[in-house]
mmCIF file of C-alpha atoms in Angstrom:
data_model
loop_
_atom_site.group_PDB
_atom_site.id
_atom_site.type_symbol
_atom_site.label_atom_id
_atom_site.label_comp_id
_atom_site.label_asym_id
_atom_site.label_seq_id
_atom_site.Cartn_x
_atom_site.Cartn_y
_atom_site.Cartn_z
ATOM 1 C CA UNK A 1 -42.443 71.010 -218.640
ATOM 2 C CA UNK A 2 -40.496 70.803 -215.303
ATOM 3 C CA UNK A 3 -37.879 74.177 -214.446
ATOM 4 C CA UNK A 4 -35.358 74.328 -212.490
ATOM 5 C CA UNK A 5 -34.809 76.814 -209.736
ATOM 6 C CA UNK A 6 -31.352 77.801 -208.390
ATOM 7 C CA UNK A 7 -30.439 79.487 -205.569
ATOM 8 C CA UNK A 8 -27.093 81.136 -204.588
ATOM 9 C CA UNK A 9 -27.141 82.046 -200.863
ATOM 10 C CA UNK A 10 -24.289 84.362 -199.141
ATOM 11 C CA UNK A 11 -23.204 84.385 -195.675
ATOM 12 C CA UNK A 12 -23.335 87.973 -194.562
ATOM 13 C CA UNK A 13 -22.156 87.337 -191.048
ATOM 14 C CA UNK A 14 -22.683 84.715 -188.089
ATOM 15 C CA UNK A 15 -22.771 85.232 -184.209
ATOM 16 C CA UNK A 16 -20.651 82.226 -182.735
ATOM 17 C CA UNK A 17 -22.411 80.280 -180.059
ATOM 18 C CA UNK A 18 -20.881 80.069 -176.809
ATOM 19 C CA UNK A 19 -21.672 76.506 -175.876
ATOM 20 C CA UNK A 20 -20.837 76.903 -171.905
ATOM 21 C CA UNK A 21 -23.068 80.400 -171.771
ATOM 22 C CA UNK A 22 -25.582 80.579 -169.635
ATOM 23 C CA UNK A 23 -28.092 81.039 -172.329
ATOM 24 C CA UNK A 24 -27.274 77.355 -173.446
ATOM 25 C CA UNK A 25 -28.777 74.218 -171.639
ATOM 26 C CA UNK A 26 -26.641 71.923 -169.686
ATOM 27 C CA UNK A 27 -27.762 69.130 -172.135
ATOM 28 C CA UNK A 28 -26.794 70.542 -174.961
ATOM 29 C CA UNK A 29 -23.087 71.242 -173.227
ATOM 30 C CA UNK A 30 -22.967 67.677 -172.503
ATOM 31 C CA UNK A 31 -24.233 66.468 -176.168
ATOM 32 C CA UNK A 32 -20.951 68.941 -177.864
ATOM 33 C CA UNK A 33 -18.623 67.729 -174.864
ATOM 34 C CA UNK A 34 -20.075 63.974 -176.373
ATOM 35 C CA UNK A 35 -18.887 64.949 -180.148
ATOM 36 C CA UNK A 36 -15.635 66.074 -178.715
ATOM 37 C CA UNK A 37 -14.779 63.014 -177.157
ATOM 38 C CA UNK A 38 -15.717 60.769 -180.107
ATOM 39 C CA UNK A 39 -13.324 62.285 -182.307
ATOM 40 C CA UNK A 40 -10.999 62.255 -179.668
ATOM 41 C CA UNK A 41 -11.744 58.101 -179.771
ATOM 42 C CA UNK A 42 -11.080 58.398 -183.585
ATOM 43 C CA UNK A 43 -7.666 59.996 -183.145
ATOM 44 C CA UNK A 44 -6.394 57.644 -180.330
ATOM 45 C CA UNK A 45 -7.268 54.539 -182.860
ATOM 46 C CA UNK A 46 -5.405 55.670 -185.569
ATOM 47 C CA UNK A 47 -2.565 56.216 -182.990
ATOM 48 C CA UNK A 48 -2.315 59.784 -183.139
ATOM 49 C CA UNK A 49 -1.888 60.565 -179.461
ATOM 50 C CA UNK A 50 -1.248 64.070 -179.391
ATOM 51 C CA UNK A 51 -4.671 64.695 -181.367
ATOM 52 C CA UNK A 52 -6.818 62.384 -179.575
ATOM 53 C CA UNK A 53 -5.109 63.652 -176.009
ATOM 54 C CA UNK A 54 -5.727 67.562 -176.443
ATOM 55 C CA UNK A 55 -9.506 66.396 -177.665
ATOM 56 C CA UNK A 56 -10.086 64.625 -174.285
ATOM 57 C CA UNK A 57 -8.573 67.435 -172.886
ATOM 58 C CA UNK A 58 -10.724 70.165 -173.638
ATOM 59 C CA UNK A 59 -14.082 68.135 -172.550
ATOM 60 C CA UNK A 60 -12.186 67.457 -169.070
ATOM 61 C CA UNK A 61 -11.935 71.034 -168.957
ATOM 62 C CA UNK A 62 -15.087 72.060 -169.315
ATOM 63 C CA UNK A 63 -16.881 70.069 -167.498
ATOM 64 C CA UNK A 64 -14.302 70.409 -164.450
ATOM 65 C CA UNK A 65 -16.884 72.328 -162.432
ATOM 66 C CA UNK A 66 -20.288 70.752 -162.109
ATOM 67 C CA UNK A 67 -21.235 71.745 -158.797
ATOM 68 C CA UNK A 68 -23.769 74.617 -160.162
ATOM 69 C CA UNK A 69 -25.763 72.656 -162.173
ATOM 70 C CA UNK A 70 -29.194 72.254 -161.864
ATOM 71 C CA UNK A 71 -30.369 69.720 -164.521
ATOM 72 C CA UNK A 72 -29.655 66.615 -162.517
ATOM 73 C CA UNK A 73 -29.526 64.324 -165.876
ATOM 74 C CA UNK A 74 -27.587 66.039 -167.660
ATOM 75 C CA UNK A 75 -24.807 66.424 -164.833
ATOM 76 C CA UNK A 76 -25.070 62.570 -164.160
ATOM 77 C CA UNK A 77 -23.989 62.663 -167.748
ATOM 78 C CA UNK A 78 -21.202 65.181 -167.333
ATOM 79 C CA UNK A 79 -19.898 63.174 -164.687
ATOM 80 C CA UNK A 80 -19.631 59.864 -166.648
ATOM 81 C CA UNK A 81 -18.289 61.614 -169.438
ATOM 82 C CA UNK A 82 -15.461 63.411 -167.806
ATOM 83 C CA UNK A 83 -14.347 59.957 -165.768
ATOM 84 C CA UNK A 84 -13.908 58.428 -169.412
ATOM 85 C CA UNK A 85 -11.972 61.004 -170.716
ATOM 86 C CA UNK A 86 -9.787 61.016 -167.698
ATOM 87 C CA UNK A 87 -8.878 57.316 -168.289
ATOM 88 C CA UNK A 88 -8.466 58.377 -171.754
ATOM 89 C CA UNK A 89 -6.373 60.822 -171.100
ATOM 90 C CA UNK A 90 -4.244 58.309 -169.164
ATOM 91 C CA UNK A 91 -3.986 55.585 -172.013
ATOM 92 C CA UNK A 92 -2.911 58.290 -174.111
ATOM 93 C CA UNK A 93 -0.209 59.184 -171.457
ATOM 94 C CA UNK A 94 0.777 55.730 -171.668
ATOM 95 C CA UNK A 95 1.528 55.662 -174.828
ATOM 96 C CA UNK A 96 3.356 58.809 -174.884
ATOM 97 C CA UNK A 97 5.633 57.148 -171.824
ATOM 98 C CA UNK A 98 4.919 60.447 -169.823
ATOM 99 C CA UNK A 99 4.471 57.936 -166.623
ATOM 100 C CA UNK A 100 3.913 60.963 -164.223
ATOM 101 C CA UNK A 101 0.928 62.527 -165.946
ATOM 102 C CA UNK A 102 -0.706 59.336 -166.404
ATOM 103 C CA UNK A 103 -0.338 58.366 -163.037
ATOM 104 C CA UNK A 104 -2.172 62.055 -162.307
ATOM 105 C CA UNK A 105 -4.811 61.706 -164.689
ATOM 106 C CA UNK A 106 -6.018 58.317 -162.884
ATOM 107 C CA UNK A 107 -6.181 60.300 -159.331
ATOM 108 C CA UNK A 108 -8.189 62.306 -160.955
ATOM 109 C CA UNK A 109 -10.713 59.117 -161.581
ATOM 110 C CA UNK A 110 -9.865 57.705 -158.320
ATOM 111 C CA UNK A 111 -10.412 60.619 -156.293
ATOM 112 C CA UNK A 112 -13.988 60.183 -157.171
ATOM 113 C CA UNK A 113 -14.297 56.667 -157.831
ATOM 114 C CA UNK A 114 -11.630 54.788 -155.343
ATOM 115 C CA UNK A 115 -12.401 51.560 -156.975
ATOM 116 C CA UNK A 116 -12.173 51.919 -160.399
ATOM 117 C CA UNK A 117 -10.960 49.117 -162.229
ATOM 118 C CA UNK A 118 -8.896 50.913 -165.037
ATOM 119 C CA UNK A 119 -7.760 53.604 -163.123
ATOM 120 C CA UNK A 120 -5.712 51.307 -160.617
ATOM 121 C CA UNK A 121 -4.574 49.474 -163.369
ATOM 122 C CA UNK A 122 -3.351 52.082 -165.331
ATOM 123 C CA UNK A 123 -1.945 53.977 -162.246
ATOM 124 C CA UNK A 124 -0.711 50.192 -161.543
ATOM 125 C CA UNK A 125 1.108 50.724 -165.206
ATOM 126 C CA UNK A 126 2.860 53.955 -164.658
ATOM 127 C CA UNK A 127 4.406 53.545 -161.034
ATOM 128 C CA UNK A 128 5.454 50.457 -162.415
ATOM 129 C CA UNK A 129 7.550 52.340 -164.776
ATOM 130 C CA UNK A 130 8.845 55.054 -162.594
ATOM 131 C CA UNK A 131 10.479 52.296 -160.488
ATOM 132 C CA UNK A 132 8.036 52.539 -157.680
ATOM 133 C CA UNK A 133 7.150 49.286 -156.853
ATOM 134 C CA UNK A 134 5.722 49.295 -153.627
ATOM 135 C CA UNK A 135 2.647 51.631 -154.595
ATOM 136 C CA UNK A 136 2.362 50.029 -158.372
ATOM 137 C CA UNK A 137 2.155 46.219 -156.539
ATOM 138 C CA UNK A 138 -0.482 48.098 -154.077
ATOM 139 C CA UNK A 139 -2.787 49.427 -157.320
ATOM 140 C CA UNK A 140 -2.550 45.731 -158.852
ATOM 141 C CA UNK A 141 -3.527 44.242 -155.429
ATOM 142 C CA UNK A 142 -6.319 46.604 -154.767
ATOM 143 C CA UNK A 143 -7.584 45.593 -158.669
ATOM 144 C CA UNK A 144 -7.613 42.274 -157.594
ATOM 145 C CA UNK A 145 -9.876 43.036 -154.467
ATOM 146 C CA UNK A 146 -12.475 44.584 -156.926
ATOM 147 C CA UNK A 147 -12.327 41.958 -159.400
ATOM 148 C CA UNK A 148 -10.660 38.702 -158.294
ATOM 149 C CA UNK A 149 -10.346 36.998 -161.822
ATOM 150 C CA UNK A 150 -8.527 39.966 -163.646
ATOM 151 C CA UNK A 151 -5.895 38.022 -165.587
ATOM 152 C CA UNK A 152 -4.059 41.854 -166.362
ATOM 153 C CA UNK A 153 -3.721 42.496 -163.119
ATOM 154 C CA UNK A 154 -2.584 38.725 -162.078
ATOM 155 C CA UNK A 155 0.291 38.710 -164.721
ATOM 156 C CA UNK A 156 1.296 42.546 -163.779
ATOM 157 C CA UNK A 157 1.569 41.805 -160.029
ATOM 158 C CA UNK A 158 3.960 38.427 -161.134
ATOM 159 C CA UNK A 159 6.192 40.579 -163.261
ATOM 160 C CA UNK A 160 6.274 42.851 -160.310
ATOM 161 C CA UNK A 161 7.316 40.627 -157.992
ATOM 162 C CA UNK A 162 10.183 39.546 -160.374
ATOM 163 C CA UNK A 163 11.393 43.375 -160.726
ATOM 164 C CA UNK A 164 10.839 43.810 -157.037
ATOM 165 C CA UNK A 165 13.322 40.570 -156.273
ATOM 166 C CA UNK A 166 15.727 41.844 -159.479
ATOM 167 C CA UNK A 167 16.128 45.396 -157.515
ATOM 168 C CA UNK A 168 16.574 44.414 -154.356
ATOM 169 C CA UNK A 169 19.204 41.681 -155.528
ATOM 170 C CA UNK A 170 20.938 44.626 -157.030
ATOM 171 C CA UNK A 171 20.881 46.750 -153.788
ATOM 172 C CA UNK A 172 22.461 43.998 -152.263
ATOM 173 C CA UNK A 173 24.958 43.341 -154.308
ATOM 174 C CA UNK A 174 25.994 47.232 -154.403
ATOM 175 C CA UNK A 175 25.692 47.409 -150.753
ATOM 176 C CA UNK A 176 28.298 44.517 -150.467
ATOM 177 C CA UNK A 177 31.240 46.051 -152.523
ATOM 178 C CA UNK A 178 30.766 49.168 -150.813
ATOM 179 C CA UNK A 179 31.332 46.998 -147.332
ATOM 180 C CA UNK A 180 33.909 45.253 -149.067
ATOM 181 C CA UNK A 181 36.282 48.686 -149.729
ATOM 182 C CA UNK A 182 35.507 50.282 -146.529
ATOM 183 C CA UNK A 183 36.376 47.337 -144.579
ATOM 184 C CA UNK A 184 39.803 46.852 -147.156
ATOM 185 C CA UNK A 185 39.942 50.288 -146.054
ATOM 186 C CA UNK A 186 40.049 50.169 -142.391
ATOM 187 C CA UNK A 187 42.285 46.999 -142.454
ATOM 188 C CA UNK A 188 45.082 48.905 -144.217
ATOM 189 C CA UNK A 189 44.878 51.470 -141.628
ATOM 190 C CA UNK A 190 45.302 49.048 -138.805
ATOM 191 C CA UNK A 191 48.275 47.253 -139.751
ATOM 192 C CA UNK A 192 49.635 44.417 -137.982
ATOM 193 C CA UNK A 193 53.232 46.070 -137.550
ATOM 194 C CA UNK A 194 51.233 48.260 -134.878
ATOM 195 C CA UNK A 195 50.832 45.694 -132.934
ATOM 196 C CA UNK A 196 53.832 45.161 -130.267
ATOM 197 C CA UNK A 197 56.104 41.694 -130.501
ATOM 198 C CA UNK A 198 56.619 40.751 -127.043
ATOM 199 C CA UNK A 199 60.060 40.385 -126.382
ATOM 200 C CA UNK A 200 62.861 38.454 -123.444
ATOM 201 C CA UNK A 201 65.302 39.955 -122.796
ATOM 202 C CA UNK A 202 68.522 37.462 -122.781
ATOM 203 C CA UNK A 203 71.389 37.935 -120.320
ATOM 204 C CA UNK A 204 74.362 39.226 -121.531
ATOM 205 C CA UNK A 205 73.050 40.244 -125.062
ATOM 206 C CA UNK A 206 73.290 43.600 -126.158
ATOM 207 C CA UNK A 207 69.659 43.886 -127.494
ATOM 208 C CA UNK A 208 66.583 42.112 -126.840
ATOM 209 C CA UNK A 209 65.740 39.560 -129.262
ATOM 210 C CA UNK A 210 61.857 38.547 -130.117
ATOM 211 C CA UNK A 211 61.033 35.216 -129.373
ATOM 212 C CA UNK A 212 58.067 32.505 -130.250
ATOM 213 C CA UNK A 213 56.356 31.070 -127.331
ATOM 214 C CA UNK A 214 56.634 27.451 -126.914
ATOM 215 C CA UNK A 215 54.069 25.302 -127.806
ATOM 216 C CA UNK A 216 54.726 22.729 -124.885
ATOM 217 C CA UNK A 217 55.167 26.012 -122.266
ATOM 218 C CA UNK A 218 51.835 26.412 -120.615
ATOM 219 C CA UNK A 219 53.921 29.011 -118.496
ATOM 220 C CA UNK A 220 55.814 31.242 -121.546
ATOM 221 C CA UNK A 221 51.315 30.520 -123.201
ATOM 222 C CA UNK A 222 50.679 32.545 -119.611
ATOM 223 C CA UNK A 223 52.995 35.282 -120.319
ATOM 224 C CA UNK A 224 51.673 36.430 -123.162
ATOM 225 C CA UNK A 225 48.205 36.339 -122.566
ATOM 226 C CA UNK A 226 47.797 40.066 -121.655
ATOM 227 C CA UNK A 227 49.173 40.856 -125.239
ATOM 228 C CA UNK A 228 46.940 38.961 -127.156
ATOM 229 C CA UNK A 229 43.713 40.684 -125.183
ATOM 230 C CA UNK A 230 44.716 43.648 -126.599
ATOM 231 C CA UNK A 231 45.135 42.617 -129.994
ATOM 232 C CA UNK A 232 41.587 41.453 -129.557
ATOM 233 C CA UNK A 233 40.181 44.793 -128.382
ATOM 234 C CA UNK A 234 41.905 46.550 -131.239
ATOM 235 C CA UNK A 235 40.093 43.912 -133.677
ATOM 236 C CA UNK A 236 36.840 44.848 -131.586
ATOM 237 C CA UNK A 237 37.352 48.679 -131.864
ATOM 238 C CA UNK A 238 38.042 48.109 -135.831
ATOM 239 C CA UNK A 239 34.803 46.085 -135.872
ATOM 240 C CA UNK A 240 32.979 48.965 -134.189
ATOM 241 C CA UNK A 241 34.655 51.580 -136.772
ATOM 242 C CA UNK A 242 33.714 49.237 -139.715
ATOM 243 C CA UNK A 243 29.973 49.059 -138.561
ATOM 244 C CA UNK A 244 29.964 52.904 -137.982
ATOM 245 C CA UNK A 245 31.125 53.366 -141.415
ATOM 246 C CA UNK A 246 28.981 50.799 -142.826
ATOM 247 C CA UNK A 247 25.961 52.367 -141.815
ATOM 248 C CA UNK A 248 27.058 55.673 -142.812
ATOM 249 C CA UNK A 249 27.469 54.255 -146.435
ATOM 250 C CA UNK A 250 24.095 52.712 -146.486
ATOM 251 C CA UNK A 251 22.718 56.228 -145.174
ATOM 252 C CA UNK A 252 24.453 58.610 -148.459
ATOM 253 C CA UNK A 253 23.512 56.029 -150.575
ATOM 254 C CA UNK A 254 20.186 56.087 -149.558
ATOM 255 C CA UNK A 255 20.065 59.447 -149.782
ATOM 256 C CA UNK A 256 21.269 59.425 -153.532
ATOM 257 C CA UNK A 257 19.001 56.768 -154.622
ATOM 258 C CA UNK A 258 16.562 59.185 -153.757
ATOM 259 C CA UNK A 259 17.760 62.251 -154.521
ATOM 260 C CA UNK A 260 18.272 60.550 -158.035
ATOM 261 C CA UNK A 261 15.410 58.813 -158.589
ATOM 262 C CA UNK A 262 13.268 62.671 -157.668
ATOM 263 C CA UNK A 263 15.243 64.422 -160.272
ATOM 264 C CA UNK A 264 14.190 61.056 -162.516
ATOM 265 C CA UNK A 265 10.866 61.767 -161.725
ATOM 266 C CA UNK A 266 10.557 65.482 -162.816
#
């Protein structure tokens, strides 16, 4: 006849191992750092960002200094492993819209890699949505160079180009009314009653009375030449002021767009 044995064990106490000591093996750091990062992946794909993004995280950390080691292997390892995490880090930035810290997570990547494919795209992604066009076109351009038949980065740089054209149509447009109101402006202030009506003086009247030249008077056109050069420099002075003024505006708003578009950023 067969028995059965049971045993009922108790844990007494346990010594928790600290995985970065010294005492541990660089391979065996990179082998937990591994496991972190897969559930990490497990998080991100049932969409819970937060989760999968402090995951990725805490294996970035840890292997963020890599200099000291010795085993060769495993710290090729290490290094592979913390450039994926970075990028993951940055698709989970993504799609958290913090654009800043996703843009920052791919430097991190590209400060070791300069021609990484999903780093520049991603980075591409983010300056795209902070309104900084310039540098997100120059990420989808330099993905290009690396690989030429990237259909992402193709259809990014066209609806770049469209947002590029969109802003600067909008600049334009802004820049215009403001001309418009300082030159309205500057024409009320220079009236046309400032300007003096020559007058003849007729014999025998007791004030002078304004008169018209006469169209068929070359000599009366003569006279009043002098006059209208000075209406003319008063229309050049008010062109000078208007230009002045002009490119004052264009300065402050300058100046705002960017003031604003920092404090966006922060």
């Amino acid at each position: 006849s067969s028995s059965v044995v049971v045993f009922s064990l108790q844990l007494v106490d346990f010594e928790k191992l600290d995985v970065f000591g010294t005492e541990v093996q660089e391979s065996f750091r990179v082998a937990h750092c591994a496991r972190r990062k897969e559930v990490g992946t497990c998080f991100f794909q049932q969409g819970n960002w937060h989760r999968a993004l402090k995951r990725y995280q805490v294996v970035t950390s840890h292997l963020s200094y890599l200099e000291h080691w010795k085993d060769e292997a495993a710290k090729g390892e290490a290094l592979l492993l913390r450039k994926a995490c970075h990028l993951n880090i940055a698709a989970c930035w993504l799609k958290l819209e913090a654009w800043r810290e996703a843009t920052e997570s791919c430097s991190e990547v590209l400060r070791d890699e300069p021609g990484s494919v999903k780093a520049l795209f991603r980075r591409g992604q983010a300056l795209k949505e902070l309104g900084e066009f310039r540098d997100a076109e120059h990420c989808f351009r330099k993905v290009l160079e690396v690989d030429k038949d990237n259909k992402d980065a193709a259809r990014m740089l066209l609806k770049l180009r469209q947002s590029v054209k969109a802003e600067v149509e909008q600049k334009k447009e802004m820049f215009s009314r403001m001309a418009r109101g300082i030159g309205s402006k500057s024409e009320a202030a220079v009236s046309p009653a400032a300007v003096d009506t020559p007058e003849t003086v007729i014999p025998g009247a007791s004030e002078p009375r304004p008169r018209e030249p006469s169209r068929q008077d070359p000599g009366e056109a003569v006279r009043f030449k002098p006059e209208a050069e000075e209406v003319e420099e008063v229309k050049d002075e008010d062109d000078e002021v208007l230009w002045i003024l002009g490119a004052t505006a264009f300065l402050l708003t300058c100046a705002s767009v960017g003031y604003w578009l920092s404090r966006r950023s922060r």
